[in-house]
XYZ file of C-alpha atoms in Angstrom:
622
model
C -177.871 -194.220 37.422
C -181.808 -193.756 37.679
C -181.777 -189.688 37.316
C -185.349 -188.719 36.345
C -186.830 -188.650 40.452
C -183.618 -186.567 42.005
C -182.388 -184.786 39.632
C -179.768 -182.200 42.276
C -178.602 -185.724 43.275
C -178.453 -186.817 39.979
C -176.127 -183.370 38.907
C -173.805 -183.821 41.942
C -173.223 -187.706 41.523
C -172.241 -186.694 37.841
C -169.971 -184.270 39.697
C -168.157 -186.319 42.556
C -167.316 -188.874 39.473
C -165.825 -186.035 36.788
C -164.231 -184.177 40.543
C -162.850 -188.099 40.642
C -161.566 -188.522 37.452
C -159.994 -184.486 37.287
C -157.818 -186.146 40.904
C -157.099 -188.938 38.774
C -155.199 -187.281 36.560
C -154.020 -184.677 38.104
C -152.383 -187.540 41.249
C -150.543 -189.301 38.489
C -146.882 -190.113 39.875
C -145.754 -191.079 35.580
C -145.538 -189.448 32.579
C -144.386 -191.828 29.806
C -143.440 -189.995 25.736
C -147.098 -189.105 24.693
C -147.822 -187.419 28.434
C -146.485 -183.509 29.989
C -146.924 -181.134 33.047
C -148.542 -177.829 31.946
C -147.926 -174.678 33.705
C -150.763 -172.434 35.319
C -149.511 -168.981 37.759
C -153.672 -169.263 39.017
C -152.734 -173.394 40.157
C -154.823 -175.337 36.608
C -151.719 -176.855 36.004
C -150.876 -180.514 36.178
C -148.403 -181.974 37.634
C -146.672 -185.597 39.640
C -147.713 -186.545 42.452
C -145.460 -190.083 44.089
C -148.186 -193.088 45.010
C -148.826 -192.864 48.752
C -148.299 -187.926 47.996
C -145.615 -187.967 50.053
C -144.374 -185.372 47.315
C -145.405 -183.356 44.295
C -143.423 -181.993 41.258
C -145.378 -179.018 38.775
C -144.246 -175.947 38.441
C -143.794 -172.903 41.402
C -142.443 -169.487 41.737
C -140.033 -169.224 45.047
C -141.016 -166.339 47.181
C -141.823 -162.845 45.598
C -139.876 -163.658 42.410
C -142.249 -164.198 39.502
C -139.935 -166.417 37.450
C -141.343 -170.231 37.561
C -139.659 -173.460 37.846
C -140.040 -176.912 37.989
C -139.177 -178.442 41.010
C -140.063 -181.064 43.468
C -141.815 -180.363 47.423
C -143.213 -181.342 50.014
C -146.807 -182.713 49.476
C -148.241 -183.018 52.537
C -148.077 -180.554 55.088
C -149.068 -176.735 54.381
C -145.531 -175.483 54.476
C -144.569 -174.976 50.505
C -140.724 -176.369 50.994
C -138.775 -177.310 48.126
C -136.576 -179.734 47.716
C -135.428 -179.764 44.164
C -135.872 -177.277 41.565
C -134.734 -178.861 37.266
C -133.800 -175.560 35.187
C -132.484 -172.502 38.660
C -129.951 -171.859 36.509
C -132.560 -170.655 33.365
C -135.713 -170.392 35.030
C -138.388 -168.906 32.242
C -139.998 -165.749 32.076
C -142.423 -163.282 31.047
C -145.334 -165.195 31.466
C -144.838 -167.620 29.247
C -145.980 -170.905 29.317
C -143.781 -173.900 29.815
C -144.682 -177.380 29.194
C -142.277 -180.108 31.129
C -141.840 -183.653 28.843
C -139.542 -186.890 27.607
C -138.264 -185.146 24.762
C -137.519 -186.406 21.399
C -134.018 -187.632 22.222
C -135.751 -189.439 25.143
C -134.343 -186.973 27.863
C -136.839 -185.133 30.541
C -137.015 -181.325 29.086
C -138.750 -178.099 29.909
C -139.583 -176.735 26.458
C -141.773 -172.480 26.083
C -145.178 -173.904 25.205
C -146.130 -177.517 23.870
C -144.390 -176.440 19.571
C -141.033 -175.872 20.633
C -138.058 -177.862 19.980
C -135.262 -176.631 21.687
C -135.630 -176.711 25.083
C -135.126 -174.995 27.982
C -133.231 -177.667 30.299
C -132.675 -181.480 30.109
C -131.098 -184.136 31.273
C -128.244 -185.187 30.063
C -128.909 -189.063 28.983
C -126.522 -190.599 26.665
C -128.023 -191.068 23.104
C -126.114 -194.143 23.271
C -127.846 -195.419 26.095
C -131.158 -194.249 24.556
C -131.020 -196.044 21.830
C -130.711 -199.316 23.213
C -134.158 -198.973 24.606
C -137.938 -199.664 23.384
C -139.958 -197.040 26.171
C -139.144 -194.046 28.484
C -140.981 -192.631 31.720
C -140.443 -190.241 34.043
C -142.048 -191.555 37.715
C -141.587 -189.337 41.061
C -140.993 -192.010 43.820
C -142.384 -192.115 47.143
C -138.457 -190.406 48.534
C -138.867 -187.358 46.455
C -136.341 -188.955 43.610
C -137.656 -188.128 40.647
C -136.403 -190.938 37.795
C -136.468 -191.814 34.048
C -136.734 -195.310 33.425
C -135.846 -197.827 30.338
C -137.279 -200.666 29.567
C -135.848 -202.471 26.975
C -137.768 -205.552 24.832
C -137.511 -207.804 27.425
C -139.167 -205.923 29.789
C -135.878 -204.949 32.080
C -136.210 -201.566 33.911
C -132.725 -199.660 33.999
C -132.896 -196.450 36.123
C -130.812 -194.510 33.216
C -130.896 -191.085 35.527
C -132.324 -189.509 38.898
C -132.470 -186.308 40.703
C -131.004 -187.577 43.404
C -127.872 -187.468 41.474
C -128.257 -184.233 40.804
C -129.691 -182.038 44.147
C -129.912 -178.873 44.632
C -130.271 -177.277 48.388
C -131.355 -180.022 50.017
C -130.627 -183.620 51.369
C -133.730 -186.013 51.998
C -134.000 -189.678 53.463
C -132.016 -192.189 51.802
C -130.395 -190.323 49.558
C -127.004 -191.562 48.559
C -124.277 -188.268 48.885
C -121.026 -188.761 48.340
C -118.333 -189.500 45.070
C -118.229 -192.631 42.434
C -114.549 -193.155 42.109
C -115.107 -194.741 39.155
C -117.995 -192.521 37.320
C -116.531 -189.554 38.743
C -120.229 -188.058 39.681
C -119.526 -186.142 42.804
C -122.339 -185.413 44.642
C -122.482 -181.182 45.810
C -125.176 -179.498 47.477
C -124.950 -176.006 46.361
C -127.302 -173.507 48.561
C -129.982 -171.305 46.947
C -128.702 -167.182 45.983
C -131.657 -165.581 48.447
C -134.728 -167.253 49.455
C -136.500 -165.723 46.237
C -133.760 -167.450 43.794
C -132.786 -170.880 43.218
C -129.592 -170.166 41.162
C -126.840 -171.034 42.811
C -125.077 -169.166 45.599
C -121.522 -169.874 47.203
C -122.233 -172.448 49.535
C -121.638 -175.695 49.087
C -121.792 -179.503 50.686
C -119.293 -182.068 49.289
C -117.606 -184.900 50.489
C -113.677 -185.143 50.526
C -112.099 -188.514 50.316
C -108.862 -187.016 50.721
C -107.475 -188.894 53.918
C -110.213 -190.365 55.745
C -113.428 -189.246 54.639
C -114.981 -185.956 55.499
C -118.117 -183.164 54.667
C -117.153 -179.528 54.224
C -119.101 -176.877 53.457
C -117.203 -174.195 50.989
C -117.612 -170.363 50.150
C -116.978 -171.078 46.710
C -112.750 -173.027 46.603
C -112.236 -172.596 50.650
C -113.551 -174.512 53.555
C -115.830 -172.600 55.378
C -116.930 -175.311 58.361
C -116.349 -179.194 58.706
C -117.151 -182.678 59.482
C -115.391 -185.764 60.364
C -113.530 -187.525 60.093
C -115.825 -190.909 60.740
C -115.392 -192.658 64.002
C -117.569 -195.502 63.532
C -120.966 -194.529 65.000
C -120.902 -190.984 62.894
C -119.126 -187.683 61.167
C -116.749 -185.778 64.124
C -118.907 -183.243 65.001
C -122.006 -184.798 64.018
C -125.005 -184.239 65.796
C -124.884 -180.689 67.556
C -124.829 -181.914 70.816
C -125.969 -178.341 72.571
C -129.782 -178.291 70.241
C -129.900 -181.206 71.731
C -129.313 -179.961 74.769
C -132.031 -177.644 73.856
C -135.134 -179.660 72.993
C -134.879 -181.655 76.630
C -134.460 -179.171 78.504
C -137.984 -177.589 76.725
C -137.413 -174.264 75.320
C -139.591 -175.629 72.078
C -141.791 -177.518 74.022
C -143.967 -179.036 71.193
C -140.544 -180.844 70.257
C -139.498 -181.670 73.075
C -142.093 -184.009 73.593
C -141.142 -185.935 71.074
C -137.331 -186.095 70.743
C -136.918 -189.637 70.879
C -138.928 -189.724 68.126
C -136.619 -187.296 66.492
C -133.149 -188.372 67.159
C -134.744 -192.229 65.514
C -132.025 -191.888 62.880
C -129.055 -193.914 61.030
C -126.225 -192.294 59.433
C -124.383 -194.683 57.263
C -120.983 -194.745 55.641
C -119.805 -196.832 52.875
C -116.344 -195.870 51.426
C -114.694 -199.172 49.660
C -113.095 -198.874 46.466
C -115.998 -198.129 43.981
C -117.381 -194.994 45.698
C -117.706 -192.746 48.786
C -121.576 -191.731 50.458
C -123.035 -191.419 53.807
C -127.058 -192.084 53.594
C -128.943 -190.848 56.328
C -132.120 -192.821 57.347
C -135.212 -192.330 60.160
C -135.640 -194.875 61.863
C -139.125 -196.533 61.722
C -141.438 -194.035 63.766
C -139.708 -191.020 63.194
C -140.605 -187.756 62.404
C -140.143 -186.714 58.570
C -137.109 -184.471 58.708
C -134.042 -183.139 55.665
C -131.857 -181.223 55.671
C -130.685 -177.758 53.844
C -128.155 -175.662 52.733
C -128.934 -171.875 53.748
C -128.315 -168.786 51.725
C -125.695 -167.806 54.259
C -123.906 -170.573 54.483
C -125.925 -172.324 57.473
C -126.766 -176.524 56.957
C -129.644 -177.054 59.613
C -132.012 -180.344 60.153
C -135.124 -179.916 60.152
C -138.008 -181.864 60.640
C -141.344 -181.543 60.523
C -143.626 -180.947 63.243
C -146.857 -182.311 63.450
C -147.879 -178.509 65.654
C -147.833 -177.765 61.924
C -143.921 -175.724 61.868
C -140.616 -176.868 60.977
C -138.459 -177.330 64.241
C -134.740 -177.011 63.714
C -133.102 -179.714 65.102
C -128.931 -178.682 65.228
C -127.105 -176.265 62.826
C -123.501 -175.685 61.127
C -121.596 -173.424 61.587
C -123.343 -172.286 64.651
C -120.883 -171.050 67.288
C -117.472 -168.869 66.936
C -114.486 -172.772 66.489
C -117.775 -173.856 64.323
C -115.739 -172.471 60.995
C -112.865 -174.199 59.562
C -109.466 -173.109 61.731
C -110.705 -170.119 63.025
C -107.423 -169.846 64.921
C -105.171 -170.743 62.081
C -102.223 -174.187 61.571
C -101.019 -175.855 65.075
C -103.744 -174.091 67.064
C -107.076 -175.486 69.155
C -110.045 -173.562 69.873
C -111.532 -173.482 72.633
C -115.636 -171.794 73.576
C -114.910 -171.760 77.293
C -111.603 -169.388 76.997
C -111.715 -165.681 76.756
C -109.692 -165.477 74.194
C -110.318 -168.701 72.757
C -107.269 -169.348 70.092
C -103.873 -170.487 71.916
C -100.848 -172.469 70.000
C -100.813 -176.550 70.657
C -98.753 -178.273 73.253
C -94.793 -177.486 71.303
C -96.139 -174.399 69.004
C -96.292 -171.005 69.675
C -97.432 -167.699 67.531
C -95.105 -167.302 64.380
C -94.040 -163.921 65.780
C -94.129 -162.846 69.507
C -96.006 -160.554 69.287
C -98.545 -162.290 68.433
C -99.300 -163.320 71.797
C -99.914 -160.245 73.314
C -101.926 -158.660 70.348
C -104.342 -162.045 69.995
C -104.097 -162.584 66.466
C -106.522 -164.582 65.357
C -105.462 -165.459 61.917
C -101.873 -165.619 62.010
C -100.114 -169.208 61.376
C -98.460 -170.804 64.124
C -95.322 -172.647 63.878
C -93.625 -175.363 65.528
C -91.561 -173.629 68.497
C -88.412 -176.428 68.188
C -87.854 -178.221 65.582
C -87.923 -182.046 66.351
C -83.837 -182.399 65.550
C -83.526 -185.623 66.883
C -86.717 -187.131 65.494
C -87.230 -190.805 65.592
C -85.305 -190.664 68.989
C -87.864 -192.078 71.969
C -86.223 -190.329 74.582
C -86.194 -187.933 73.518
C -89.312 -186.491 71.535
C -93.364 -188.185 73.001
C -96.904 -187.975 72.304
C -99.295 -185.556 74.757
C -102.422 -186.705 74.838
C -105.014 -184.087 74.042
C -108.915 -184.732 75.000
C -111.976 -184.078 74.217
C -110.804 -182.228 70.403
C -112.149 -182.325 67.357
C -109.761 -184.115 65.298
C -107.519 -182.221 62.762
C -108.399 -182.117 58.736
C -107.326 -185.239 57.955
C -107.124 -184.009 54.248
C -102.792 -184.841 55.061
C -103.570 -188.564 57.109
C -103.480 -191.758 56.072
C -105.086 -194.182 57.403
C -104.005 -197.519 59.612
C -106.867 -199.752 59.612
C -105.458 -202.482 61.304
C -103.071 -201.175 63.737
C -103.242 -200.572 67.276
C -102.229 -197.080 69.123
C -99.246 -198.813 70.075
C -98.310 -199.882 66.742
C -99.619 -196.536 65.490
C -97.541 -194.493 67.833
C -94.375 -196.975 66.225
C -95.391 -195.693 63.138
C -95.965 -192.157 63.496
C -92.337 -192.251 65.090
C -91.083 -193.579 61.352
C -91.468 -190.264 60.259
C -90.355 -187.063 61.000
C -93.023 -185.273 59.457
C -95.937 -187.033 61.501
C -97.265 -184.724 63.620
C -100.121 -186.378 65.441
C -102.204 -190.550 65.798
C -105.874 -190.989 67.143
C -108.644 -194.036 66.992
C -110.096 -194.138 63.696
C -112.676 -196.226 65.107
C -114.648 -196.269 68.255
C -116.242 -199.174 68.694
C -116.012 -201.859 70.456
C -113.255 -200.547 72.788
C -111.532 -198.914 69.276
C -109.477 -200.315 66.649
C -107.285 -198.896 63.383
C -106.187 -195.031 63.355
C -105.188 -192.301 61.704
C -101.574 -190.503 61.231
C -101.512 -186.601 60.588
C -98.357 -185.576 57.670
C -97.339 -182.191 58.290
C -99.690 -179.185 59.472
C -101.951 -179.496 61.759
C -105.926 -177.670 61.256
C -109.145 -176.917 62.721
C -109.017 -178.395 66.133
C -111.759 -177.497 69.353
C -112.390 -178.226 72.096
C -115.807 -180.469 73.128
C -117.659 -181.914 74.966
C -118.229 -184.784 72.889
C -114.573 -184.857 71.150
C -112.174 -187.700 70.223
C -108.388 -188.209 71.843
C -105.403 -186.496 69.917
C -101.610 -188.148 70.247
C -99.822 -185.063 69.746
C -96.043 -185.825 69.198
C -94.369 -182.814 71.004
C -90.563 -182.220 72.545
C -89.378 -184.936 75.730
C -89.401 -180.942 77.381
C -93.395 -181.028 76.815
C -93.900 -184.355 79.156
C -92.004 -182.616 81.762
C -92.264 -179.633 84.087
C -91.762 -176.880 81.339
C -94.786 -177.926 79.565
C -97.332 -175.663 77.517
C -99.995 -176.921 80.301
C -98.573 -175.585 83.594
C -97.053 -171.874 81.246
C -98.491 -169.104 83.180
C -97.157 -166.948 80.235
C -94.865 -164.947 79.405
C -92.701 -162.313 81.077
C -89.087 -159.881 79.586
C -86.039 -162.900 78.416
C -88.414 -166.085 78.556
C -92.309 -167.144 79.187
C -92.614 -168.040 83.072
C -94.690 -171.734 84.592
C -96.002 -172.983 87.328
C -93.905 -174.315 89.932
C -93.748 -175.855 93.150
C -91.053 -176.489 95.666
C -91.185 -179.840 98.005
C -92.664 -178.473 100.347
C -95.567 -177.698 98.443
C -95.713 -174.105 97.911
C -96.212 -172.889 94.475
C -94.231 -170.092 92.598
C -93.711 -169.392 88.915
C -90.633 -170.373 87.490
C -89.482 -167.930 84.244
C -87.127 -169.915 81.961
C -84.533 -167.470 80.305
C -84.986 -168.240 76.425
C -82.746 -166.219 72.942
C -85.721 -165.619 71.698
C -87.587 -164.076 74.108
C -90.385 -161.172 74.072
C -87.530 -158.461 74.939
C -87.066 -157.730 71.131
C -86.964 -154.809 69.415
C -89.550 -153.907 66.357
C -88.641 -156.674 63.511
C -85.762 -158.246 64.831
C -87.678 -161.105 66.532
C -85.225 -163.824 65.564
C -82.970 -165.402 67.904
C -79.657 -164.421 66.091
C -80.972 -160.497 66.966
C -78.390 -158.391 67.241
C -80.143 -155.792 69.519
C -82.294 -156.565 72.496
C -84.186 -153.723 73.636
C -83.709 -153.103 77.635
C -85.356 -150.804 80.680
C -82.769 -147.622 81.508
C -81.254 -148.684 85.057
C -81.910 -152.243 85.013
C -79.325 -153.413 82.378
C -76.752 -155.223 82.827
C -73.331 -153.014 82.596
C -71.940 -154.934 79.478
C -75.234 -155.165 77.688
C -75.157 -151.109 77.931
C -71.345 -149.977 77.685
C -70.881 -153.039 74.432
C -73.415 -154.495 73.950
C -72.878 -157.965 75.283
C -75.663 -160.217 76.483
C -75.686 -163.550 78.356
C -78.088 -165.259 80.141
C -77.227 -163.195 83.194
C -78.094 -160.210 82.245
C -81.519 -161.242 83.916
C -79.489 -162.083 86.850
C -78.736 -158.055 86.616
C -81.668 -157.212 86.428
C -82.942 -159.139 88.832
C -80.101 -157.670 91.410
C -81.361 -154.136 90.705
C -84.935 -154.811 91.475
C -83.732 -156.801 94.954
C -82.161 -153.660 96.178
C -84.496 -151.514 95.007
C -87.396 -153.421 97.813
C -84.666 -152.698 100.591
C -83.207 -149.875 99.715
C -87.084 -148.025 99.234
C -85.275 -145.924 96.325
C -85.297 -146.593 92.591
C -82.905 -146.707 90.692
C -84.003 -144.953 87.695
C -83.601 -140.894 88.852
C -81.891 -141.417 92.133
C -80.706 -138.335 93.697
C -79.335 -138.534 96.514
C -77.040 -135.782 98.163
C -73.474 -137.574 98.645
C -72.061 -137.745 95.338
C -73.394 -140.072 94.069
C -74.922 -140.817 90.225
C -76.396 -143.929 90.858
C -78.366 -146.213 93.633
C -75.863 -148.897 92.847
C -72.847 -146.679 93.158
C -74.551 -145.855 96.269
C -75.148 -148.999 98.305
C -72.012 -150.060 96.996
C -70.262 -147.135 98.828
C -71.702 -148.244 101.591
C -71.200 -151.598 101.682
C -66.900 -150.448 101.713
C -67.325 -148.530 104.713
C -69.499 -151.167 106.459
C -72.563 -149.559 106.560
C -74.557 -151.176 104.628
C -77.688 -151.444 106.904
C -78.163 -147.520 106.806
C -79.044 -148.645 102.745
C -82.350 -150.256 104.603
C -85.952 -148.537 104.018
C -87.154 -147.470 107.199
C -90.055 -149.259 106.817
C -88.413 -152.325 107.290
C -85.412 -151.619 109.546
C -87.994 -149.438 112.201
C -90.676 -152.621 111.829
C -88.235 -155.580 112.513
C -85.336 -156.763 114.662
C -81.838 -156.204 112.851
C -81.061 -160.028 113.495
C -84.646 -160.862 111.496
C -84.647 -158.508 108.946
C -87.618 -159.328 105.944
C -87.354 -157.138 102.749
C -90.247 -155.619 101.627
C -91.727 -153.825 98.233
C -92.595 -150.384 98.710
C -96.000 -149.183 96.948
C -94.639 -145.652 97.369
C -91.333 -146.289 95.349
C -90.134 -142.410 95.942
C -90.731 -141.981 99.246
C -88.439 -142.613 102.489
C -91.219 -141.025 104.865
C -90.492 -142.057 108.478
C -93.914 -141.608 109.520
C -95.352 -144.304 107.225
C -96.891 -147.034 108.688
C -95.726 -150.467 106.860
C -96.149 -154.024 106.582
C -93.711 -156.716 105.809
C -94.123 -159.618 103.248
C -92.366 -162.716 104.320
C -90.031 -163.136 101.298
C -87.798 -166.499 99.863
C -84.918 -166.260 98.218
C -83.783 -168.910 96.515
C -80.273 -168.988 94.581
C -81.564 -170.929 90.747
C -78.812 -171.687 88.047
C -79.029 -170.028 84.888
C -78.987 -172.128 82.009
């Protein structure tokens, strides 16, 4: 280099050369046994950078914390986003200088100072594996995976450890997430304790392969949210359609403009004898995205947009019905209803009062046990549409059965409570059958069909779909006369809501009625039958006709109650005298119409009255 004629240019060129050499040293993606990564809080520490510059490994301090950690973060974006932490439970404190290197035993390790012999953190590769190799290197790949590679004497490379097998709070594209059935290795994503502390928090995401493979968020050991089972295209419940709609509506214009690039993701489930895992890969041209579990227990899919910010494209759980089993067992959650929770057809609250209290935490029970199990004319299946299928850990997968064959298989077992199609591709193939309680069901627009096993009565007029509510001595159903007129029909029930205190079983010894309406055989002798409700209904009709209340009735005659008063007039052929003046003055005697008074105690002759048409139908009690 000729420097005599232009000293300034010479110095500048030299500094540029030194700078390039320094950058080349800092931009390495691999270290050997003789190299290391050093820490420095002022930013002069060394690091690993993947070959295309996608990811970077080095020392960092999260948020407001002064503790130091070794981590991997996304390199080409302005927002510092850590995706993996090595020593999340053993941070470096007290401003000590950390060293990240390959130790004497061949494991990757973090030391305090270069002369320390006891690692603060290390990988767990066995000595037997390491002694068979001649050289070991650590490399940061462009996928964000840190791998420990061993070369044997024949120069064959073997990955003996990788960070993708030990995720922290983030799922990266291409990362296998699931269970190795042979080795027992389970990939579990665990949230940070807080934004300033990468210590494992109380929420985790993991695959559960029992029954049909599903994805769970746990709060400690308790299910918090669930997706699945796999329907041949996706885990049921993913992605969040409402978030996609929000983006398309243009509320986030930057993301909405690139909606097609955001959703370019392939999700694959591999489930065989060796392993069960999920993997997501962006398609060509898609924006970079990650899935992160927040300290609050919310899983978010984040997309990095050219507007230099992370855009949220889906989160779970998001609404009331997303959370696991919010309505208990044998119930279904619906965000579009006021109550949100309701029993499945053929089920009712365990305790009648819970129906009125709308107790969301109470377990549900089958309204009537299937005593005639296996007899086709005594039971059947109701198809529930657009639902999230129940927790499939108590299910069995029949990969080669069609729906009709699955129905027959379900009917063979009294424990089978329902079934659904397994794979929605190519018109549907295979099925899943559930055995036992049905948990964590919800209504949503992209849901599936579920075939629920019920008593035959649930398939007819007295099905849960026609139920309007519950009254004294039984539930009330919607009905219709032959002429099309709609009516409400009360079905008398032994396990009625007219029961007191703790006596809520069908063999109750005491029925609570209302004074003035109880039948004489019950009031005097405690005898209760299906005719008791007929007596009470008759009292109400007489009150409507007479305009007087039975309870607290008073008349100048010797009659002690309304029933005795009416009976005496009927016996003396003076029945029309009991008719309320509003009725008798407004209608001819031969075309008399019954009307219920708004003012029950009033008998004023000057009152303007309106008559409502009433149809009286004779019913046979059951």
